[in-house]
Amino acid sequence: AALASTAVARDTSAEAHLEALAQARPGVGLILGRRAPTAGGRVVRLGRVARRLLRALPGPVVIVPPDLDPATLGDGPVIATTDARDDSLPACRFAVALARALGRSALLVHVVPTPDVWIHEAVMLPPEQVFGRLQAEGEAVLARWAQRHELDALERFVDVGGVVHGVEAIAQARNAPLIVCGSRQLGAIPRFFAGSVASELAASSRLPVAVIPHDYKDRRNAEAAS
């Protein structure tokens, strides 16, 4: 489809200009191209503008891989990722609304990371028993979280292992067109130690990845009240 309009701006900082545009209209998102294609071994996969906007997150930011062929986008569900914390709720509701607008379903995905402490405590247990326990606990946690937030009608999927790999694997298996995730907007020090699942997904996924601010609902409400 043709663009409704185009604009060219001169500014000292592309990311500052885009951030100001998004902040002026809190309900508006940004779509950015990723620097590196899905295949290949490039270390820097997100450009400077994309990295800074994902840190600032002035609104929903969608990162699109440069080698994406729109004709190959799947006809499966929109992937709504959650760590079963409340700061991922705006992302899940965004995914549900987007899926409804696209005539798709939404799949609620929770990947339980494998904590090192579990492995040490359960060193005498068979690995399948350890993973089975984590799987069962993850399913119970996600079911309670979904029910508490009236998302229990959604199909749910729980896996155990690396979060980024797990999300990408289920997205590919279900022929998803898009992955939606939230962001706690970690500071520099927490980001260094814990990393950012949202940024890692945006940097590596073969699908578009939408990153939603944890306070997105509050921003929309403020916009509606103004």
GROMACS .gro file of C-alpha atoms in nm:
model
  226
    1ALA     CA    1   0.000   0.000   0.000
    2ALA     CA    2   0.113   0.356  -0.068
    3LEU     CA    3   0.222   0.578   0.219
    4ALA     CA    4  -0.036   0.831   0.331
    5SER     CA    5   0.228   1.102   0.343
    6THR     CA    6   0.602   1.154   0.359
    7ALA     CA    7   0.820   1.406   0.537
    8VAL     CA    8   1.187   1.495   0.530
    9ALA     CA    9   1.346   1.667   0.830
   10ARG     CA   10   1.686   1.815   0.909
   11ASP     CA   11   1.806   1.765   1.264
   12THR     CA   12   2.130   1.710   1.450
   13SER     CA   13   2.007   1.373   1.578
   14ALA     CA   14   1.780   1.131   1.394
   15GLU     CA   15   1.686   0.944   1.710
   16ALA     CA   16   1.605   1.266   1.900
   17HIS     CA   17   1.382   1.383   1.617
   18LEU     CA   18   1.198   1.051   1.598
   19GLU     CA   19   1.166   1.037   1.976
   20ALA     CA   20   1.011   1.384   1.979
   21LEU     CA   21   0.763   1.282   1.710
   22ALA     CA   22   0.655   0.978   1.909
   23GLN     CA   23   0.632   1.169   2.238
   24ALA     CA   24   0.413   1.431   2.073
   25ARG     CA   25   0.157   1.158   1.997
   26PRO     CA   26   0.180   0.884   2.263
   27GLY     CA   27  -0.045   0.646   2.069
   28VAL     CA   28   0.183   0.649   1.764
   29GLY     CA   29   0.458   0.395   1.708
   30LEU     CA   30   0.780   0.388   1.509
   31ILE     CA   31   0.885   0.132   1.249
   32LEU     CA   32   1.261   0.102   1.195
   33GLY     CA   33   1.472  -0.114   0.970
   34ARG     CA   34   1.739  -0.333   1.127
   35ARG     CA   35   2.100  -0.296   1.013
   36ALA     CA   36   2.190  -0.665   0.968
   37PRO     CA   37   1.999  -0.941   0.788
   38THR     CA   38   1.891  -1.256   0.968
   39ALA     CA   39   2.172  -1.467   0.826
   40GLY     CA   40   2.538  -1.379   0.872
   41GLY     CA   41   2.772  -1.322   1.161
   42ARG     CA   42   2.768  -0.946   1.203
   43VAL     CA   43   2.831  -0.844   1.561
   44VAL     CA   44   2.649  -0.509   1.544
   45ARG     CA   45   2.302  -0.603   1.425
   46LEU     CA   46   2.109  -0.295   1.536
   47GLY     CA   47   2.209   0.050   1.416
   48ARG     CA   48   2.270   0.341   1.651
   49VAL     CA   49   1.925   0.493   1.598
   50ALA     CA   50   1.745   0.165   1.663
   51ARG     CA   51   1.951   0.091   1.975
   52ARG     CA   52   1.889   0.433   2.126
   53LEU     CA   53   1.518   0.430   2.048
   54LEU     CA   54   1.482   0.086   2.203
   55ARG     CA   55   1.646   0.224   2.518
   56ALA     CA   56   1.432   0.540   2.525
   57LEU     CA   57   1.119   0.364   2.394
   58PRO     CA   58   0.907   0.678   2.340
   59GLY     CA   59   0.625   0.453   2.215
   60PRO     CA   60   0.583   0.118   2.042
   61VAL     CA   61   0.893   0.051   1.831
   62VAL     CA   62   0.885  -0.214   1.558
   63ILE     CA   63   1.218  -0.344   1.427
   64VAL     CA   64   1.205  -0.502   1.082
   65PRO     CA   65   1.488  -0.718   0.940
   66PRO     CA   66   1.624  -0.585   0.608
   67ASP     CA   67   1.581  -0.920   0.432
   68LEU     CA   68   1.214  -0.959   0.523
   69ASP     CA   69   0.989  -1.043   0.228
   70PRO     CA   70   0.634  -0.932   0.318
   71ALA     CA   71   0.496  -1.206   0.095
   72THR     CA   72   0.647  -1.466   0.329
   73LEU     CA   73   0.484  -1.335   0.648
   74GLY     CA   74   0.300  -1.622   0.809
   75ASP     CA   75  -0.073  -1.662   0.853
   76GLY     CA   76  -0.041  -1.782   1.212
   77PRO     CA   77  -0.102  -1.604   1.543
   78VAL     CA   78   0.063  -1.288   1.668
   79ILE     CA   79   0.312  -1.390   1.938
   80ALA     CA   80   0.253  -1.213   2.271
   81THR     CA   81   0.553  -1.279   2.495
   82THR     CA   82   0.540  -1.245   2.872
   83ASP     CA   83   0.758  -1.322   3.171
   84ALA     CA   84   0.437  -1.336   3.379
   85ARG     CA   85   0.515  -0.999   3.537
   86ASP     CA   86   0.275  -0.712   3.521
   87ASP     CA   87   0.512  -0.487   3.325
   88SER     CA   88   0.462  -0.717   3.025
   89LEU     CA   89   0.083  -0.673   3.036
   90PRO     CA   90   0.070  -0.367   2.803
   91ALA     CA   91   0.264  -0.563   2.540
   92CYS     CA   92   0.025  -0.856   2.561
   93ARG     CA   93  -0.280  -0.632   2.533
   94PHE     CA   94  -0.117  -0.453   2.240
   95ALA     CA   95  -0.063  -0.793   2.073
   96VAL     CA   96  -0.426  -0.892   2.130
   97ALA     CA   97  -0.556  -0.565   1.984
   98LEU     CA   98  -0.322  -0.591   1.686
   99ALA     CA   99  -0.420  -0.954   1.624
  100ARG     CA  100  -0.786  -0.858   1.632
  101ALA     CA  101  -0.726  -0.575   1.383
  102LEU     CA  102  -0.543  -0.816   1.152
  103GLY     CA  103  -0.804  -1.087   1.183
  104ARG     CA  104  -0.558  -1.315   1.359
  105SER     CA  105  -0.544  -1.492   1.692
  106ALA     CA  106  -0.284  -1.417   1.959
  107LEU     CA  107  -0.063  -1.678   2.124
  108LEU     CA  108   0.055  -1.607   2.479
  109VAL     CA  109   0.414  -1.733   2.511
  110HIS     CA  110   0.611  -1.774   2.833
  111VAL     CA  111   0.963  -1.919   2.823
  112VAL     CA  112   1.102  -2.019   3.161
  113PRO     CA  113   1.479  -1.960   3.172
  114THR     CA  114   1.685  -2.236   3.329
  115PRO     CA  115   1.835  -2.084   3.646
  116ASP     CA  116   2.181  -2.209   3.740
  117VAL     CA  117   2.073  -2.256   4.100
  118TRP     CA  118   1.817  -2.516   3.994
  119ILE     CA  119   2.081  -2.716   3.812
  120HIS     CA  120   2.309  -2.715   4.118
  121GLU     CA  121   2.031  -2.814   4.357
  122ALA     CA  122   1.899  -3.082   4.127
  123VAL     CA  123   2.232  -3.222   4.012
  124MET     CA  124   2.130  -3.570   4.129
  125LEU     CA  125   1.797  -3.559   3.943
  126PRO     CA  126   1.752  -3.668   3.582
  127PRO     CA  127   1.748  -3.363   3.351
  128GLU     CA  128   1.400  -3.448   3.225
  129GLN     CA  129   1.270  -3.432   3.582
  130VAL     CA  130   1.424  -3.089   3.638
  131PHE     CA  131   1.286  -2.954   3.312
  132GLY     CA  132   0.951  -3.119   3.377
  133ARG     CA  133   0.924  -2.942   3.711
  134LEU     CA  134   1.014  -2.607   3.556
  135GLN     CA  135   0.764  -2.666   3.276
  136ALA     CA  136   0.481  -2.748   3.517
  137GLU     CA  137   0.556  -2.447   3.736
  138GLY     CA  138   0.574  -2.221   3.431
  139GLU     CA  139   0.237  -2.343   3.306
  140ALA     CA  140   0.078  -2.284   3.646
  141VAL     CA  141   0.230  -1.937   3.678
  142LEU     CA  142   0.117  -1.834   3.330
  143ALA     CA  143  -0.235  -1.970   3.383
  144ARG     CA  144  -0.275  -1.769   3.705
  145TRP     CA  145  -0.130  -1.456   3.546
  146ALA     CA  146  -0.354  -1.483   3.239
  147GLN     CA  147  -0.663  -1.537   3.452
  148ARG     CA  148  -0.580  -1.243   3.677
  149HIS     CA  149  -0.557  -1.013   3.375
  150GLU     CA  150  -0.853  -1.159   3.183
  151LEU     CA  151  -0.630  -1.310   2.916
  152ASP     CA  152  -0.720  -1.670   3.000
  153ALA     CA  153  -0.919  -1.708   2.676
  154LEU     CA  154  -0.593  -1.689   2.480
  155GLU     CA  155  -0.408  -1.999   2.370
  156ARG     CA  156  -0.097  -2.041   2.586
  157PHE     CA  157   0.245  -2.194   2.522
  158VAL     CA  158   0.517  -2.255   2.780
  159ASP     CA  159   0.873  -2.370   2.715
  160VAL     CA  160   1.191  -2.405   2.920
  161GLY     CA  161   1.535  -2.287   2.811
  162GLY     CA  162   1.681  -1.982   2.641
  163VAL     CA  163   1.414  -1.714   2.617
  164VAL     CA  164   1.515  -1.564   2.282
  165HIS     CA  165   1.566  -1.903   2.118
  166GLY     CA  166   1.239  -2.034   2.263
  167VAL     CA  167   1.034  -1.740   2.138
  168GLU     CA  168   1.187  -1.754   1.792
  169ALA     CA  169   1.130  -2.131   1.772
  170ILE     CA  170   0.760  -2.116   1.857
  171ALA     CA  171   0.710  -1.817   1.626
  172GLN     CA  172   0.859  -2.016   1.340
  173ALA     CA  173   0.670  -2.334   1.429
  174ARG     CA  174   0.337  -2.150   1.439
  175ASN     CA  175   0.404  -1.946   1.124
  176ALA     CA  176   0.367  -1.618   1.313
  177PRO     CA  177   0.382  -1.282   1.131
  178LEU     CA  178   0.506  -1.076   1.428
  179ILE     CA  179   0.651  -1.102   1.777
  180VAL     CA  180   0.539  -0.856   2.046
  181CYS     CA  181   0.733  -0.813   2.368
  182GLY     CA  182   0.750  -0.568   2.653
  183SER     CA  183   1.045  -0.383   2.798
  184ARG     CA  184   1.129  -0.288   3.154
  185GLN     CA  185   1.365  -0.024   3.009
  186LEU     CA  186   1.663  -0.136   3.213
  187GLY     CA  187   1.932   0.114   3.297
  188ALA     CA  188   2.288   0.074   3.175
  189ILE     CA  189   2.413  -0.138   3.468
  190PRO     CA  190   2.118  -0.383   3.488
  191ARG     CA  191   2.123  -0.411   3.108
  192PHE     CA  192   2.494  -0.500   3.118
  193PHE     CA  193   2.437  -0.785   3.364
  194ALA     CA  194   2.091  -0.909   3.264
  195GLY     CA  195   2.073  -0.808   2.902
  196SER     CA  196   1.747  -0.722   2.732
  197VAL     CA  197   1.530  -0.993   2.579
  198ALA     CA  198   1.349  -0.730   2.372
  199SER     CA  199   1.672  -0.596   2.223
  200GLU     CA  200   1.809  -0.946   2.160
  201LEU     CA  201   1.490  -1.050   1.982
  202ALA     CA  202   1.486  -0.731   1.776
  203ALA     CA  203   1.849  -0.789   1.679
  204SER     CA  204   1.818  -1.152   1.575
  205SER     CA  205   1.462  -1.243   1.478
  206ARG     CA  206   1.370  -1.321   1.120
  207LEU     CA  207   1.032  -1.160   1.195
  208PRO     CA  208   0.935  -0.803   1.281
  209VAL     CA  209   0.954  -0.747   1.656
  210ALA     CA  210   0.734  -0.489   1.828
  211VAL     CA  211   0.867  -0.361   2.162
  212ILE     CA  212   0.607  -0.197   2.384
  213PRO     CA  213   0.680   0.034   2.682
  214HIS     CA  214   0.575  -0.101   3.021
  215ASP     CA  215   0.375   0.219   3.083
  216TYR     CA  216   0.208   0.228   2.740
  217LYS     CA  217  -0.145   0.217   2.884
  218ASP     CA  218  -0.072   0.515   3.111
  219ARG     CA  219   0.058   0.715   2.815
  220ARG     CA  220  -0.253   0.635   2.609
  221ASN     CA  221  -0.478   0.735   2.899
  222ALA     CA  222  -0.287   1.062   2.940
  223GLU     CA  223  -0.325   1.133   2.569
  224ALA     CA  224  -0.701   1.066   2.583
  225ALA     CA  225  -0.741   1.295   2.884
  226SER     CA  226  -0.550   1.585   2.729
   0.00000   0.00000   0.00000
